[in-house]
Structure formats: structure tokens, C-alpha cells
mmCIF file of C-alpha atoms in Angstrom:
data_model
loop_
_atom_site.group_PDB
_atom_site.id
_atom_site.type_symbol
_atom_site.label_atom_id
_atom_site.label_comp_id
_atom_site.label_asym_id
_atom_site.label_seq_id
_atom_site.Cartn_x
_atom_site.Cartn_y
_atom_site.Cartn_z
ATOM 1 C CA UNK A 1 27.282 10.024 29.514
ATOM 2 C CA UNK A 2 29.571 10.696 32.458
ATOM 3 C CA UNK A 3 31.780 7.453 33.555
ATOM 4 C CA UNK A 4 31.091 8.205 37.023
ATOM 5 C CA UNK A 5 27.326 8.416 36.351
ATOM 6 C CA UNK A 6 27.326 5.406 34.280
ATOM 7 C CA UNK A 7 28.863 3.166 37.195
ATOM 8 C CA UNK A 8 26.575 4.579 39.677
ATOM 9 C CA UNK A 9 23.497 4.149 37.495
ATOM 10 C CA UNK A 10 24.729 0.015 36.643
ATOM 11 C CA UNK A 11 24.852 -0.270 40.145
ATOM 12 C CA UNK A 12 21.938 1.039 41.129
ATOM 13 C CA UNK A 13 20.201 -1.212 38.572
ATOM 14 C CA UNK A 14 21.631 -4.050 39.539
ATOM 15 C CA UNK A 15 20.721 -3.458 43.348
ATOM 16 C CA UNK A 16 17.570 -2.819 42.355
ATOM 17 C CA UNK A 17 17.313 -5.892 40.145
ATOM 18 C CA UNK A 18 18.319 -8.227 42.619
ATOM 19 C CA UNK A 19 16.351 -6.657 45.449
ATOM 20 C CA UNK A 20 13.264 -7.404 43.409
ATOM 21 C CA UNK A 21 14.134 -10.864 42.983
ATOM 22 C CA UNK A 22 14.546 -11.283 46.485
ATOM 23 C CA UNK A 23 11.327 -10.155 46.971
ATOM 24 C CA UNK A 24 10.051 -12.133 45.168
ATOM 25 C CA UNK A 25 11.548 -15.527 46.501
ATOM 26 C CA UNK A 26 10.449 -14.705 49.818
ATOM 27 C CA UNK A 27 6.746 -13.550 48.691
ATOM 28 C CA UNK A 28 6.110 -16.555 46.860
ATOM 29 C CA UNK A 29 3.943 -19.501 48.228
ATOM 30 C CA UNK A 30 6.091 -22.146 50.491
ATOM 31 C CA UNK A 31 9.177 -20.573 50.159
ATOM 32 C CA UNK A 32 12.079 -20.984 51.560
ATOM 33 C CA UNK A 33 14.265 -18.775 50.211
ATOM 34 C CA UNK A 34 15.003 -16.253 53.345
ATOM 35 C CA UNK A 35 15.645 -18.657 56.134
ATOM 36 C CA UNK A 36 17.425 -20.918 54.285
ATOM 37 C CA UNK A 37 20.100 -18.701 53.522
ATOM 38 C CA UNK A 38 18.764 -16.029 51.580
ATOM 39 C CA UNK A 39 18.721 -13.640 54.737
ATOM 40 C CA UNK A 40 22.632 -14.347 55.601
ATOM 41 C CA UNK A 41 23.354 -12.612 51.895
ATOM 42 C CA UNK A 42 20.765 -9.601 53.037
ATOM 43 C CA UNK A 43 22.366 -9.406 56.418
ATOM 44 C CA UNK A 44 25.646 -9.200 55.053
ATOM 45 C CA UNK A 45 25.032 -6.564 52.555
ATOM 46 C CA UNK A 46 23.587 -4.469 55.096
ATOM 47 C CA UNK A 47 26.533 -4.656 57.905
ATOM 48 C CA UNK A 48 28.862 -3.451 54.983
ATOM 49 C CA UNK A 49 27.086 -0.382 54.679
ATOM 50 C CA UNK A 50 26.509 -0.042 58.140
ATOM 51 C CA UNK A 51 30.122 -0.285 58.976
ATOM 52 C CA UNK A 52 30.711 2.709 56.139
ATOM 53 C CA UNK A 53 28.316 4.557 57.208
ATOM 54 C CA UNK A 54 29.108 4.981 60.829
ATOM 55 C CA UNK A 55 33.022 5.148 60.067
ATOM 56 C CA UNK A 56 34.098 1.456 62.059
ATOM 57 C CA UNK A 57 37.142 1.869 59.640
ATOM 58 C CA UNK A 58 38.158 4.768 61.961
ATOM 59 C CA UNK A 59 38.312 2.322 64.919
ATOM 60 C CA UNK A 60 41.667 2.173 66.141
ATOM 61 C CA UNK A 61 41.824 -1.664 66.319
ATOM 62 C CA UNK A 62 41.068 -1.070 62.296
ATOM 63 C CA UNK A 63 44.118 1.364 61.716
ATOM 64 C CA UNK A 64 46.119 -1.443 63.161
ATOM 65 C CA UNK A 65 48.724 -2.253 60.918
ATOM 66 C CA UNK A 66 48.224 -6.382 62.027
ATOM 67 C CA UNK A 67 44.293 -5.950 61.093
ATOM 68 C CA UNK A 68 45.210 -4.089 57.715
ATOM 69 C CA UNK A 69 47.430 -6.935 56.893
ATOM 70 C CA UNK A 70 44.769 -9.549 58.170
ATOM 71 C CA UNK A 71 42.419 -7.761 55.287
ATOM 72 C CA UNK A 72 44.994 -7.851 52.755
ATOM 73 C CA UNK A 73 45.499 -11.604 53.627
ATOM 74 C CA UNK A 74 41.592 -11.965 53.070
ATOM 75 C CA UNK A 75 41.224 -10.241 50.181
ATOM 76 C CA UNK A 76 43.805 -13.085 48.783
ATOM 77 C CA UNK A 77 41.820 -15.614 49.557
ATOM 78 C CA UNK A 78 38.518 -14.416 48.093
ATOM 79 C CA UNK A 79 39.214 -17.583 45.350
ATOM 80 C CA UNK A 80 38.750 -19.826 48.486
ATOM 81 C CA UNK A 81 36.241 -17.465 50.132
ATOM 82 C CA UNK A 82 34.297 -17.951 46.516
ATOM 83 C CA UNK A 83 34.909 -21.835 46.944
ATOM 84 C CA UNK A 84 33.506 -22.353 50.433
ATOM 85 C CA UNK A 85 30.438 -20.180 49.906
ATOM 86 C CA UNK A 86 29.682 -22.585 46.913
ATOM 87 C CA UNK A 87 30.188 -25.468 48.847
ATOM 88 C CA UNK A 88 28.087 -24.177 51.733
ATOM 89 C CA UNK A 89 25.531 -23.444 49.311
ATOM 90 C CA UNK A 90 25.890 -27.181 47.441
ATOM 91 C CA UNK A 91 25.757 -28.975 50.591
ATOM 92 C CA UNK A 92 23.164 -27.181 52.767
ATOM 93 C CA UNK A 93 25.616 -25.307 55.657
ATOM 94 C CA UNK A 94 24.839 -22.209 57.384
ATOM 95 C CA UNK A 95 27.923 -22.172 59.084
ATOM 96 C CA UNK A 96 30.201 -22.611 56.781
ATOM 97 C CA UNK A 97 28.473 -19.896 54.335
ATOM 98 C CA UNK A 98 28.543 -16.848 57.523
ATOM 99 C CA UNK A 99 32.087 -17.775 57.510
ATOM 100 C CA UNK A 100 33.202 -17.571 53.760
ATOM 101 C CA UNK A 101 30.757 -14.388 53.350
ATOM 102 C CA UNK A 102 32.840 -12.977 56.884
ATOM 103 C CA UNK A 103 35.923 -13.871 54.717
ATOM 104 C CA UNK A 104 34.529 -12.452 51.211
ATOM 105 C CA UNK A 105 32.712 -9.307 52.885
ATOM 106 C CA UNK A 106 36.352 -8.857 54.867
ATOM 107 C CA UNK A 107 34.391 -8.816 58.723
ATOM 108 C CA UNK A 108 31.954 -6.384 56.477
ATOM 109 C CA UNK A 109 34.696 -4.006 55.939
ATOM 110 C CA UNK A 110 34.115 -4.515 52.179
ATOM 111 C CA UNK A 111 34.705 -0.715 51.264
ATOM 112 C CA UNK A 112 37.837 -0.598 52.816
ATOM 113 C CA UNK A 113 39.009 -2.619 49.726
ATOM 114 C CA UNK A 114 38.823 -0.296 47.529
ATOM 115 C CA UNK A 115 41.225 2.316 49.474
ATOM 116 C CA UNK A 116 43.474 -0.421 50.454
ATOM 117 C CA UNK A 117 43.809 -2.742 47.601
ATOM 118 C CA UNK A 118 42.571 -0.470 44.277
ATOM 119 C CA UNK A 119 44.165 2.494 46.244
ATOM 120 C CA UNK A 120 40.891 4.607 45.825
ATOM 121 C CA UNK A 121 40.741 7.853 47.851
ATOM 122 C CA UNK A 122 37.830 7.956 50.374
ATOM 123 C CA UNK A 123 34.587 9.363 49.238
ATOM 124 C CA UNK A 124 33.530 12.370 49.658
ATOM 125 C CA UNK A 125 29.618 11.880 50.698
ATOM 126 C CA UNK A 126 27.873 9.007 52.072
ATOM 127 C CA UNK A 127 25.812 8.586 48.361
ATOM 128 C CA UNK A 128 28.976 7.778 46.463
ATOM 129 C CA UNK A 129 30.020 5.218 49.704
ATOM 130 C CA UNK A 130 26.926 3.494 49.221
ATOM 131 C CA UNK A 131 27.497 3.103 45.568
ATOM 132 C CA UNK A 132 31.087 1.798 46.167
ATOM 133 C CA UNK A 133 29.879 -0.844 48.887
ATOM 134 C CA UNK A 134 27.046 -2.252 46.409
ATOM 135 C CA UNK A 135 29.467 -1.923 43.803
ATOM 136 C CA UNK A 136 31.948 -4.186 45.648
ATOM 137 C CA UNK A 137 29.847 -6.641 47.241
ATOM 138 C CA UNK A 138 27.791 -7.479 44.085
ATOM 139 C CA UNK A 139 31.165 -8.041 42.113
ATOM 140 C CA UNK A 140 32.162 -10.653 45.155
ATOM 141 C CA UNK A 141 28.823 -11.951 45.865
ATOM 142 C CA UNK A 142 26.104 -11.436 43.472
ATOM 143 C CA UNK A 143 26.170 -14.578 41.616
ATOM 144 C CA UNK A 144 25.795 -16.718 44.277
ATOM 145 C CA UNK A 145 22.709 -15.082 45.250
ATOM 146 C CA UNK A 146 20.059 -17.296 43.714
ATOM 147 C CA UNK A 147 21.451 -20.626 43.189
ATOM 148 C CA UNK A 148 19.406 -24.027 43.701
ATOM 149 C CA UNK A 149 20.122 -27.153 41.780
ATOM 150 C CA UNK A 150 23.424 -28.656 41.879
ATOM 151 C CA UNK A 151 24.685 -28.801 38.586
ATOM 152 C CA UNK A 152 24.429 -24.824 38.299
ATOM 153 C CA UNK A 153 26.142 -24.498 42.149
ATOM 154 C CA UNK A 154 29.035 -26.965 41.108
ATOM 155 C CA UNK A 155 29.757 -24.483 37.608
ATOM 156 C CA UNK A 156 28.844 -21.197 39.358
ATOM 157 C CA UNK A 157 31.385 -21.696 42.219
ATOM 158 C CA UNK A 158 34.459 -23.134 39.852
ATOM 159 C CA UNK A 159 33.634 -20.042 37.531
ATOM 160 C CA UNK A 160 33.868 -17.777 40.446
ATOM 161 C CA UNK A 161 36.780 -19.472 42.442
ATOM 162 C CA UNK A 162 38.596 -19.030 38.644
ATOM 163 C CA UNK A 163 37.538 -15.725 38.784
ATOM 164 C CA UNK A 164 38.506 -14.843 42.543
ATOM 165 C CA UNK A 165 41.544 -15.833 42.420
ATOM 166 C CA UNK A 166 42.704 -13.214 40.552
ATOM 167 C CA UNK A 167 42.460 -11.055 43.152
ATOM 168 C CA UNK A 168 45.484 -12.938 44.940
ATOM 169 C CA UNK A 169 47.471 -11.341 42.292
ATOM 170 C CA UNK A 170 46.791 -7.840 43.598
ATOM 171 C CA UNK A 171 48.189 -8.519 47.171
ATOM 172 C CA UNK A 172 51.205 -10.198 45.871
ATOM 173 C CA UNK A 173 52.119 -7.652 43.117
ATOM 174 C CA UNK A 174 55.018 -5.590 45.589
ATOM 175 C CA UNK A 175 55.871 -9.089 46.050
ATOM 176 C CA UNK A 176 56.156 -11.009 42.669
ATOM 177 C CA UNK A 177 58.918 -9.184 39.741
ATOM 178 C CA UNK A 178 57.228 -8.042 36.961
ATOM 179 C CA UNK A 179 57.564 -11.123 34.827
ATOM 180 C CA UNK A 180 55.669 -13.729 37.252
ATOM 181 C CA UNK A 181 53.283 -10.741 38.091
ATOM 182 C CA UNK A 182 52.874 -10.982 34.220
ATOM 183 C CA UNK A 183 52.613 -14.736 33.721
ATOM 184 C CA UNK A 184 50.103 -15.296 36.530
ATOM 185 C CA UNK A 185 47.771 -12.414 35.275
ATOM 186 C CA UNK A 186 47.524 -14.196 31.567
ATOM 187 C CA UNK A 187 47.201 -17.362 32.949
ATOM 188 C CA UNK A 188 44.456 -16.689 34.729
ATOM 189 C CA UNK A 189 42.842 -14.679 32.349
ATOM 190 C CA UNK A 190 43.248 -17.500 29.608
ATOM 191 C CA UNK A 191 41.513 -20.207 32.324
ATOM 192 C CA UNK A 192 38.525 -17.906 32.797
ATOM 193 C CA UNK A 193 37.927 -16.744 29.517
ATOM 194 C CA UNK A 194 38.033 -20.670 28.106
ATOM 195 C CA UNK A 195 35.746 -21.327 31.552
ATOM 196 C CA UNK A 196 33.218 -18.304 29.880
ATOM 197 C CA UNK A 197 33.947 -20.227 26.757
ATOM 198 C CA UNK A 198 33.349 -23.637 28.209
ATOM 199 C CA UNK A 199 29.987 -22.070 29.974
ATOM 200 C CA UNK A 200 28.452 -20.578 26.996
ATOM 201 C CA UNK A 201 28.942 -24.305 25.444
ATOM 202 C CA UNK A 202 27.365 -25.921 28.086
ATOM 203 C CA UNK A 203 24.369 -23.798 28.112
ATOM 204 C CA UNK A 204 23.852 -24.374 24.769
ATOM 205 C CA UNK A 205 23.847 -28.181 24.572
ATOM 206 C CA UNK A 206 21.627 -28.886 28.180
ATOM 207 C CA UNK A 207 18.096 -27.339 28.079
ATOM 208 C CA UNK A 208 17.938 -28.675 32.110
ATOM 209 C CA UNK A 209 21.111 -26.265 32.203
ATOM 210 C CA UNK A 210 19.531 -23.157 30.457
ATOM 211 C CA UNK A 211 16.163 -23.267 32.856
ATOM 212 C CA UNK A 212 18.884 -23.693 35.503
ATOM 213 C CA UNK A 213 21.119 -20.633 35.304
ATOM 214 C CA UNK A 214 17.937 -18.904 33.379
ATOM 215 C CA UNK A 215 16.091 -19.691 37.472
ATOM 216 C CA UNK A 216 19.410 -17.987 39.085
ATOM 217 C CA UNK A 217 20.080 -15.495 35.888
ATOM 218 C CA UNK A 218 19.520 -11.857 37.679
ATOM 219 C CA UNK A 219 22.114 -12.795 40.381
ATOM 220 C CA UNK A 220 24.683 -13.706 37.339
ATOM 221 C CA UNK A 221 23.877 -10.904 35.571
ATOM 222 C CA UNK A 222 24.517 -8.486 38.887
ATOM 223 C CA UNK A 223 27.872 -9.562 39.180
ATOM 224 C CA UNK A 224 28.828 -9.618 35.499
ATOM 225 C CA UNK A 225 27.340 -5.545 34.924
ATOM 226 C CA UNK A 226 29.335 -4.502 37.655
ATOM 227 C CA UNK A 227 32.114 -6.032 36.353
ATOM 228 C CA UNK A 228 31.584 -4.912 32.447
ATOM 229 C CA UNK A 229 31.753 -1.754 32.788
ATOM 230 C CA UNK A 230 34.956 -1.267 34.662
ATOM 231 C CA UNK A 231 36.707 -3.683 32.620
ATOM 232 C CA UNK A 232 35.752 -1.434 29.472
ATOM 233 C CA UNK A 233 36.396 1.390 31.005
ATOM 234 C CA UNK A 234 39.965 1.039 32.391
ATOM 235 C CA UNK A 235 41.220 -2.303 30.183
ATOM 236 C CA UNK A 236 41.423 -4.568 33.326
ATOM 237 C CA UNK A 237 45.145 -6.745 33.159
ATOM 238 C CA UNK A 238 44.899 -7.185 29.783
ATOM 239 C CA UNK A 239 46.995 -3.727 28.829
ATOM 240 C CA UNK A 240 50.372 -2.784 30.215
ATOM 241 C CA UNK A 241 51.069 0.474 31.968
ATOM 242 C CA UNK A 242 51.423 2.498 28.850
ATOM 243 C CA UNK A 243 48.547 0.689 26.867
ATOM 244 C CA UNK A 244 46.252 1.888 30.277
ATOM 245 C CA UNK A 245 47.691 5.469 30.373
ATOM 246 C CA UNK A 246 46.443 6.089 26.729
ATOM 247 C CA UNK A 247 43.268 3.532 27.011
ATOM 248 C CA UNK A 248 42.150 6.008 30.028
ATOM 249 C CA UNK A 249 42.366 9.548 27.913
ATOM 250 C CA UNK A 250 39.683 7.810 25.332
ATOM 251 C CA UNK A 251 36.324 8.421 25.189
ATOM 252 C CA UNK A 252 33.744 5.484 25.251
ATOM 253 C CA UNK A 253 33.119 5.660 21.575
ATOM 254 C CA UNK A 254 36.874 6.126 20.817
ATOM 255 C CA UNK A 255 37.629 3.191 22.565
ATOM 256 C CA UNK A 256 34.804 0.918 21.151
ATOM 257 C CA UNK A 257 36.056 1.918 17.314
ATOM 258 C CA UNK A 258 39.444 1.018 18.702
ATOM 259 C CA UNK A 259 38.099 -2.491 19.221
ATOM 260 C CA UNK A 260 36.218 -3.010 16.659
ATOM 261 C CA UNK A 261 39.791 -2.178 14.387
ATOM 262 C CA UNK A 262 41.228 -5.075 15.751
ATOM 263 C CA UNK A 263 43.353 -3.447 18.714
ATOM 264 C CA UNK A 264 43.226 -5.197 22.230
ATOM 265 C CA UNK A 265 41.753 -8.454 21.033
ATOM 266 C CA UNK A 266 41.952 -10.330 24.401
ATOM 267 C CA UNK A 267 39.966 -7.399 26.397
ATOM 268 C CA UNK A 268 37.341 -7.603 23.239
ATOM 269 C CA UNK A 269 37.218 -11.230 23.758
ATOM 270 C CA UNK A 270 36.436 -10.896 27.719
ATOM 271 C CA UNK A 271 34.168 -8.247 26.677
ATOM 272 C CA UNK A 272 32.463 -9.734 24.011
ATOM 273 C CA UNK A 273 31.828 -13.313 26.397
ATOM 274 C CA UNK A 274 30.096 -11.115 29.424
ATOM 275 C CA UNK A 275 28.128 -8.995 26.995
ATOM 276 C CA UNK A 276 26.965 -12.659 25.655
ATOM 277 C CA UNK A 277 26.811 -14.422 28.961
ATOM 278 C CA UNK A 278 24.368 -11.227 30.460
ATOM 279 C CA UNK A 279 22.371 -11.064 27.141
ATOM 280 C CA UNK A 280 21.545 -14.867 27.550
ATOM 281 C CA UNK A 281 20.688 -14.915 31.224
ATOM 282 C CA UNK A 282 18.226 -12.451 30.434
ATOM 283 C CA UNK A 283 16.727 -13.998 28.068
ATOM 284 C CA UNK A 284 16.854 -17.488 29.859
ATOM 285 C CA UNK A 285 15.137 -15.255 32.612
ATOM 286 C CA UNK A 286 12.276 -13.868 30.423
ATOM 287 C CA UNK A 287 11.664 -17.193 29.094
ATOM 288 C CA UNK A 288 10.949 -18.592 32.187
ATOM 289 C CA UNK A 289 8.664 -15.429 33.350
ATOM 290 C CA UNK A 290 7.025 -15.804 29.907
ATOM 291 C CA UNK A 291 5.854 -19.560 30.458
ATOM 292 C CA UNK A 292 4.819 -18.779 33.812
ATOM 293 C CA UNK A 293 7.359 -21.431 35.532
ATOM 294 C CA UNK A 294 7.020 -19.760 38.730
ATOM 295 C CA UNK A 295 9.227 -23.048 40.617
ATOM 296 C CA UNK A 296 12.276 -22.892 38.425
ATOM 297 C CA UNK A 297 12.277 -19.567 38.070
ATOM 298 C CA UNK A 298 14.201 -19.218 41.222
ATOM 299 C CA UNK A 299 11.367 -17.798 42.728
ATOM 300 C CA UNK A 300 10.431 -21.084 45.406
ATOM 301 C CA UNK A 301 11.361 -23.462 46.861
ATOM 302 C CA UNK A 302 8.528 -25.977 47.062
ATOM 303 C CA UNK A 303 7.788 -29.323 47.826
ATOM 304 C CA UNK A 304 7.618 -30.084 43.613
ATOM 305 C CA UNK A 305 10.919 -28.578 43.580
ATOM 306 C CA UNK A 306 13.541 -30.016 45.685
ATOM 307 C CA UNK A 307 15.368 -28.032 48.263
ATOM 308 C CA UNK A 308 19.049 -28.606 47.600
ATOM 309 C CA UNK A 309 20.226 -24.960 48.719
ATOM 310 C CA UNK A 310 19.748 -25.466 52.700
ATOM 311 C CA UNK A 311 18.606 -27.558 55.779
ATOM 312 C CA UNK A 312 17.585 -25.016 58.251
ATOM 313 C CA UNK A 313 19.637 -26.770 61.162
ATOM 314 C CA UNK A 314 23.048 -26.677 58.675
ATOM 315 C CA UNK A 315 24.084 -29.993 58.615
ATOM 316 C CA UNK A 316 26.040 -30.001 55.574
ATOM 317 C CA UNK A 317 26.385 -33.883 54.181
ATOM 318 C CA UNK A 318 29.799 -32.979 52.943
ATOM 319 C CA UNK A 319 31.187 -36.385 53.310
ATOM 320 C CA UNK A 320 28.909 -38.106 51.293
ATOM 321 C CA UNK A 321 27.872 -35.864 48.544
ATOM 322 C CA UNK A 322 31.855 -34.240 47.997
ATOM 323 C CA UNK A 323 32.808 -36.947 45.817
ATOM 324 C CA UNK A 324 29.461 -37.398 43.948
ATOM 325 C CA UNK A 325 29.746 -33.618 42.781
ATOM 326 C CA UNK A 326 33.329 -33.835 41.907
ATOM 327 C CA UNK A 327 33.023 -37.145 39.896
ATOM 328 C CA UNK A 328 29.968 -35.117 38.211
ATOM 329 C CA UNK A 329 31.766 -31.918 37.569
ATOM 330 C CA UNK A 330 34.908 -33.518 36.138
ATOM 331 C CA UNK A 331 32.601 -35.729 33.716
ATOM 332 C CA UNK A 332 31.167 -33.088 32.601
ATOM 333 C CA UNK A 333 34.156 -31.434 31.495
ATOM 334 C CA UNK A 334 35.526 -35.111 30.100
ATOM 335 C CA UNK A 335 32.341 -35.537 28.017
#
């Protein structure tokens, strides 16, 4: 199968996927899914395409070179972006999740990332823009999508503020030499693959846990498809220059063989955890569908199930619950 029609087609899937779900949450008896945040993510995702679409990044006030470095700055601090929207999420603000999705979504310029940042030519037909723009805001947004109870919101939004931060390393890297370039790429990739690790452990020994992530699962599983293939594909940090040259004139099979031999053990590793990680989502998520547990299967918010993911007027509680969750998180991680 064609790369190019491969990435469209995970995409697509995983649009479609989480579309359904959202459909779902709003559909269902009681809930209050859509205007207790649920919308804002919807909203979002549909003033990035329409600022594609109808060419805002031609705006002159966009060419600016101050603006362009104002979006570089922001796509720095997606790690903090990824922090504040699961805070907002964890302790019920509005406000403060418009304002890390503005800072995530990059004012809703979100395909202008991939020109500026990955250096990706613009595309050539308004089909293969709207594939980039899902592409890109499912990889920054995606798992956060679904999230209810607190223990899964606390993991969920270290995992991703792990993961985010790695994109710091891309604006700096005319900026760092080589060698710190180097040493901040590995040790970011070691944290996040022993967070995967640490994740796949945790699931494992809390059932609560399991019908947790398996309620928030298609979300997870957005983000980490759109991310898989990519990283298969084009060997993420974890080759040098000359390691990518040759990994990119493989063929999929070619470079799956190559794997399996042994070669590139740390991109097998990262591999091997998001292939697990999406494999038991899913079937957390069936489970749940199977036994007909309609409230924790992220599809409602009822009165049976407690509404931890919003108050509609946004007061947030921060004060109160901050230390609660951090004392919780961090003895989780001691025990």
C-alpha cells in the first residue's frame, strides 16, 4: 500500500472513530458531554480547517516575521499547552482549556506547523489539507478528548506533557550544537518510553484504572495511530541523519524484517509499547461495550456517575484540589 494512502486512510479512521464517539456522548441520556467542554474540542477542530481552507495564513499580519516567531514560540510550549489543558480538564475550567487549546491549536493555525516547523511544502488540493489538519490536531489533542475521572486526567496529561515537550526540541535545534540537540532528544525519549512502560504497569495492576482509560480509550487510541505510523515510517529521533537517509529508501516489509533482526532496538521498543498501548485500549473499549456499561464507557455523564470533567460556569477549584492530585499522582508512582 502507498505511504501516502496509508496516512490518509489512519487518519480518516481515526476522525471517524472519534466523531462517532462524540456522538455518542452527546446522544446519550443526561449527558453532559458537549457543554461541558466537549464542544470547545469540536469548535477548535473546525476553526483549524476553516482557517486552511480559506487561506488566513496568507494574511499579511500572518507573513509577519514577529507572528511566525510568536508560532514557533507556541509550538515550544505545546508540553505546557498539554499541561494546562489537563489541568483545565482535572479541575473543571473553561477558560483555562480555550486558552491552552488557542496555545496547542497555534490561534487555529495548526497546519501552518507542518510548513514551518516539519518544513512540509504546501499542499496541493484542499483534500490532502484536510488530512494534514486532522492529522495534526489529533496528534496534539486527541487524547484528551474523552477524559472523566481523575486518576486517568492526572496520568493522561503527565504522559502527554512528557510527550509534548519534545516538540521544544524542534524550535531550538538551529539553536542547541549537535551534542545537547542529541542528549535532550534521548532523554526524553527514555522518560516517555519508561512513562509507556510505567502506564502499561499500571493498567495492569488497577481494574478501576482499566474501565478508566478503557471509558476514554478511542481518544488514546486517535492520538497514538496518528503517531504510529509516522514514527515507523520515517524512524522518528531515534536514527541519525544517515540511519534516516537509508531507513527512508525501505519498503514497509523491508523495514519490519530489519526490526525484527535486531537493528534499531529503541524505535522497536517505542513501536512495540504503542502497538500494545492501542491494542489494549481497544480491547478495554470492547469490554465495556460488551457488558453494556453505558456510564463508564465514556459515553455520560450522569447523576450515578460523577461529573469531574466540568462546571458549566468554569470555576476551576484549583487551590484546593492542586495538592490533593499531586500528593495522589506522586504516590502512585512511590507505591
Amino acid at each position: 500500500m502507498n505511504d501516502k494512502y496509508l496516512i490518509k486512510t489512519i487518519v480518516h479512521i481515526s476522525l471517524a472513530i472519534v466523531l462517532l464517539e462524540m456522538v455518542g456522548k452527546i446522544s446519550h441520556p443526561n449527558s453532559q458531554y458537549w457543554i461541558a467542554g466537549g464542544a470547545l474540542f469540536l469548535v477548535s477542530y473546525t476553526l483549524c480547517i476553516v482557517t486552511d481552507v480559506f487561506g488566513l495564513s496568507s494574511c499579511s499580519f500572518v507573513k509577519h516575521n514577529f507572528f511566525r516567531s510568536t508560532l514557533s514560540l507556541m509550538h515550544g510550549l505545546d508540553g505546557l499547552a498539554a499541561l494546562m489543558i489537563g489541568l483545565a480538564i482535572r479541575f473543571k475550567s473553561l477558560t483555562w482549556l480555550t486558552i491552552g487549546l488557542m496555545i496547542m491549536t497555534k490561534f487555529f493555525l495548526i497546519h501552518l506547523l507542518n510548513r514551518m516547523i516539519l518544513a512540509k511544502k504546501k499542499t496541493d488540493n484542499f483534500y490532502d489539507g484536510l488530512t494534514q489538519t486532522t492529522k495534526s490536531f489529533l496528534h496534539h489533542t486527541a487524547s484528551f478528548l474523552f477524559l472523566q475521572h481523575p486518576n486517568e486526567i492526572i496520568i493522561t496529561t503527565v504522559w502527554r506533557t512528557i510527550s509534548m515537550t519534545g516538540h521544544a526540541a524542534l524550535v531550538l535545534r538551529d539553536k542547541l550544537s549537535h551534542k545537547s540537540m542529541h542528549n535532550c532528544h534521548w532523554g526524553l525519549a527514555y522518560v516517555r518510553i519508561a512513562f509507556q512502560i510505567s502506564l502499561l504497569w499500571m493498567c495492569y495492576a488497577s481494574a478501576s484504572l482499566r474501565s478508566e482509560f478503557g471509558a476514554s480509550a478511542v481518544g488514546h487510541i486517535a492520538y497514538m495511530a496518528v503517531r504510529l505510523e509516522p514514527v515507523f515510517q520515517q524512524g522518528s529521533m531515534y536514527l541519525d541523519a544517515d540511519e534516516k537517509q537509508e531507513w527512508l529508501l525501505l519498503t514497509g516489509s523491508e523495514k519490519m524484517r530489519f526490526l525484527l533482526s535486531g537493528g534499531h532496538p529503541w524505535l522497536a521498543l517505542e513501536l512495540v509499547l504503542l502497538s500494545t498501548l492501542i491494542v489494549l485500549f481497544a480491547t478495554l473499549r470492547v469490554q465495556l461495550l460488551i457488558n453494556g456499561e453505558a456510564s463508564t464507557a465514556g459515553l455520560s455523564v450522569t447523576p450515578e456517575v460523577p461529573n469531574v470533567f466540568f462546571s458549566s460556569n468554569g470555576e476551576t477549584g484549583l487551590q484546593d484540589s492542586l495538592p490533593d492530585a499531586l500528593r495522589w499522582f506522586f504516590g502512585t508512582l512511590a507505591n
